[in-house]
Amino acid sequence: MPDRLVAGTKQLSELESAGKISVKSIESFVSQNIDELSGFSWSEGMKEFRRLLETYNERVDAVETNKSMMIEIPVNLGPSDPS
């Protein structure tokens, strides 16, 4: 869920299931996982982020007719990793 919806969702989860549900934004969840996969290294983090975008684009390309859903990968993320 996007950051803008987290506060309200946290309040609702506390009303329904206090202490049983953890609510995080999708941005926080994904960035935490990229940090962990990269060993908290900035350069490795950029490689993992690029790999995430490449995987996303491969999946979109394989199943979607609307290719505008693909993400243009910024050049500052470096070259594609051949491995």
PDB file of C-alpha atoms in Angstrom:
ATOM      1  CA  MET A   1       0.000   0.000   0.000  1.00  0.00           C
ATOM      2  CA  PRO A   2       1.311   3.480  -0.762  1.00  0.00           C
ATOM      3  CA  ASP A   3       2.717   5.699   2.012  1.00  0.00           C
ATOM      4  CA  ARG A   4      -0.304   7.998   1.817  1.00  0.00           C
ATOM      5  CA  LEU A   5      -2.632   5.231   3.052  1.00  0.00           C
ATOM      6  CA  VAL A   6      -0.479   3.753   5.814  1.00  0.00           C
ATOM      7  CA  ALA A   7      -1.645   5.908   8.754  1.00  0.00           C
ATOM      8  CA  GLY A   8      -5.339   5.162   8.297  1.00  0.00           C
ATOM      9  CA  THR A   9      -4.711   1.484   7.683  1.00  0.00           C
ATOM     10  CA  LYS A  10      -2.601   1.224  10.843  1.00  0.00           C
ATOM     11  CA  GLN A  11      -5.455   2.754  12.839  1.00  0.00           C
ATOM     12  CA  LEU A  12      -7.987   0.324  11.374  1.00  0.00           C
ATOM     13  CA  SER A  13      -5.725  -2.681  11.985  1.00  0.00           C
ATOM     14  CA  GLU A  14      -5.312  -1.659  15.634  1.00  0.00           C
ATOM     15  CA  LEU A  15      -9.085  -1.450  16.033  1.00  0.00           C
ATOM     16  CA  GLU A  16      -9.646  -4.874  14.480  1.00  0.00           C
ATOM     17  CA  SER A  17      -6.571  -6.867  15.506  1.00  0.00           C
ATOM     18  CA  ALA A  18      -4.418  -4.937  17.948  1.00  0.00           C
ATOM     19  CA  GLY A  19      -0.811  -6.118  17.862  1.00  0.00           C
ATOM     20  CA  LYS A  20      -1.446  -8.881  15.309  1.00  0.00           C
ATOM     21  CA  ILE A  21      -0.971  -7.011  12.032  1.00  0.00           C
ATOM     22  CA  SER A  22       2.062  -5.123  10.781  1.00  0.00           C
ATOM     23  CA  VAL A  23       1.310  -2.381   8.268  1.00  0.00           C
ATOM     24  CA  LYS A  24       4.060  -0.995   6.013  1.00  0.00           C
ATOM     25  CA  SER A  25       3.995   0.978   2.825  1.00  0.00           C
ATOM     26  CA  ILE A  26       5.020  -0.871  -0.322  1.00  0.00           C
ATOM     27  CA  GLU A  27       7.833   1.661  -0.735  1.00  0.00           C
ATOM     28  CA  SER A  28       9.189   0.831   2.713  1.00  0.00           C
ATOM     29  CA  PHE A  29       8.827  -2.921   2.213  1.00  0.00           C
ATOM     30  CA  VAL A  30      10.597  -2.964  -1.161  1.00  0.00           C
ATOM     31  CA  SER A  31      13.398  -0.620  -0.086  1.00  0.00           C
ATOM     32  CA  GLN A  32      14.020  -2.666   3.068  1.00  0.00           C
ATOM     33  CA  ASN A  33      14.317  -5.836   0.996  1.00  0.00           C
ATOM     34  CA  ILE A  34      16.681  -4.188  -1.499  1.00  0.00           C
ATOM     35  CA  ASP A  35      18.835  -2.975   1.412  1.00  0.00           C
ATOM     36  CA  GLU A  36      18.976  -6.479   2.849  1.00  0.00           C
ATOM     37  CA  LEU A  37      19.758  -8.124  -0.505  1.00  0.00           C
ATOM     38  CA  SER A  38      22.555  -5.629  -1.144  1.00  0.00           C
ATOM     39  CA  GLY A  39      24.138  -6.043   2.280  1.00  0.00           C
ATOM     40  CA  PHE A  40      23.387  -2.366   2.966  1.00  0.00           C
ATOM     41  CA  SER A  41      25.943  -1.318   0.325  1.00  0.00           C
ATOM     42  CA  TRP A  42      24.978   1.692  -1.837  1.00  0.00           C
ATOM     43  CA  SER A  43      26.548   0.308  -5.040  1.00  0.00           C
ATOM     44  CA  GLU A  44      25.076  -3.158  -4.487  1.00  0.00           C
ATOM     45  CA  GLY A  45      21.737  -1.526  -3.702  1.00  0.00           C
ATOM     46  CA  MET A  46      21.742   0.185  -7.082  1.00  0.00           C
ATOM     47  CA  LYS A  47      22.500  -3.166  -8.749  1.00  0.00           C
ATOM     48  CA  GLU A  48      19.620  -4.833  -6.876  1.00  0.00           C
ATOM     49  CA  PHE A  49      17.267  -1.989  -7.763  1.00  0.00           C
ATOM     50  CA  ARG A  50      18.225  -2.286 -11.428  1.00  0.00           C
ATOM     51  CA  ARG A  51      17.704  -6.062 -11.245  1.00  0.00           C
ATOM     52  CA  LEU A  52      14.237  -5.498  -9.744  1.00  0.00           C
ATOM     53  CA  LEU A  53      13.303  -3.118 -12.570  1.00  0.00           C
ATOM     54  CA  GLU A  54      14.665  -5.488 -15.222  1.00  0.00           C
ATOM     55  CA  THR A  55      12.691  -8.396 -13.769  1.00  0.00           C
ATOM     56  CA  TYR A  56       9.545  -6.258 -13.667  1.00  0.00           C
ATOM     57  CA  ASN A  57      10.037  -5.224 -17.306  1.00  0.00           C
ATOM     58  CA  GLU A  58      10.623  -8.835 -18.381  1.00  0.00           C
ATOM     59  CA  ARG A  59       7.380  -9.913 -16.738  1.00  0.00           C
ATOM     60  CA  VAL A  60       5.402  -7.013 -18.205  1.00  0.00           C
ATOM     61  CA  ASP A  61       6.878  -7.700 -21.648  1.00  0.00           C
ATOM     62  CA  ALA A  62       5.936 -11.374 -21.412  1.00  0.00           C
ATOM     63  CA  VAL A  63       2.259 -10.925 -20.548  1.00  0.00           C
ATOM     64  CA  GLU A  64       1.039  -7.393 -21.196  1.00  0.00           C
ATOM     65  CA  THR A  65      -0.135  -5.967 -24.487  1.00  0.00           C
ATOM     66  CA  ASN A  66       0.290  -2.449 -23.092  1.00  0.00           C
ATOM     67  CA  LYS A  67       4.071  -2.023 -23.105  1.00  0.00           C
ATOM     68  CA  SER A  68       3.738   1.500 -21.695  1.00  0.00           C
ATOM     69  CA  MET A  69       3.599  -0.210 -18.281  1.00  0.00           C
ATOM     70  CA  MET A  70       7.311  -0.963 -18.601  1.00  0.00           C
ATOM     71  CA  ILE A  71       9.738   1.229 -16.654  1.00  0.00           C
ATOM     72  CA  GLU A  72      12.533   3.097 -18.395  1.00  0.00           C
ATOM     73  CA  ILE A  73      15.653   2.243 -16.424  1.00  0.00           C
ATOM     74  CA  PRO A  74      17.773   5.319 -15.640  1.00  0.00           C
ATOM     75  CA  VAL A  75      21.349   5.226 -16.934  1.00  0.00           C
ATOM     76  CA  ASN A  76      22.685   6.182 -13.512  1.00  0.00           C
ATOM     77  CA  LEU A  77      21.787   2.691 -12.277  1.00  0.00           C
ATOM     78  CA  GLY A  78      24.682   1.393 -14.368  1.00  0.00           C
ATOM     79  CA  PRO A  79      24.891  -1.249 -17.062  1.00  0.00           C
ATOM     80  CA  SER A  80      22.897  -4.427 -17.045  1.00  0.00           C
ATOM     81  CA  ASP A  81      24.538  -7.291 -15.134  1.00  0.00           C
ATOM     82  CA  PRO A  82      25.123 -10.200 -17.561  1.00  0.00           C
ATOM     83  CA  SER A  83      24.958 -12.855 -14.784  1.00  0.00           C
TER      84      SER A  83
END
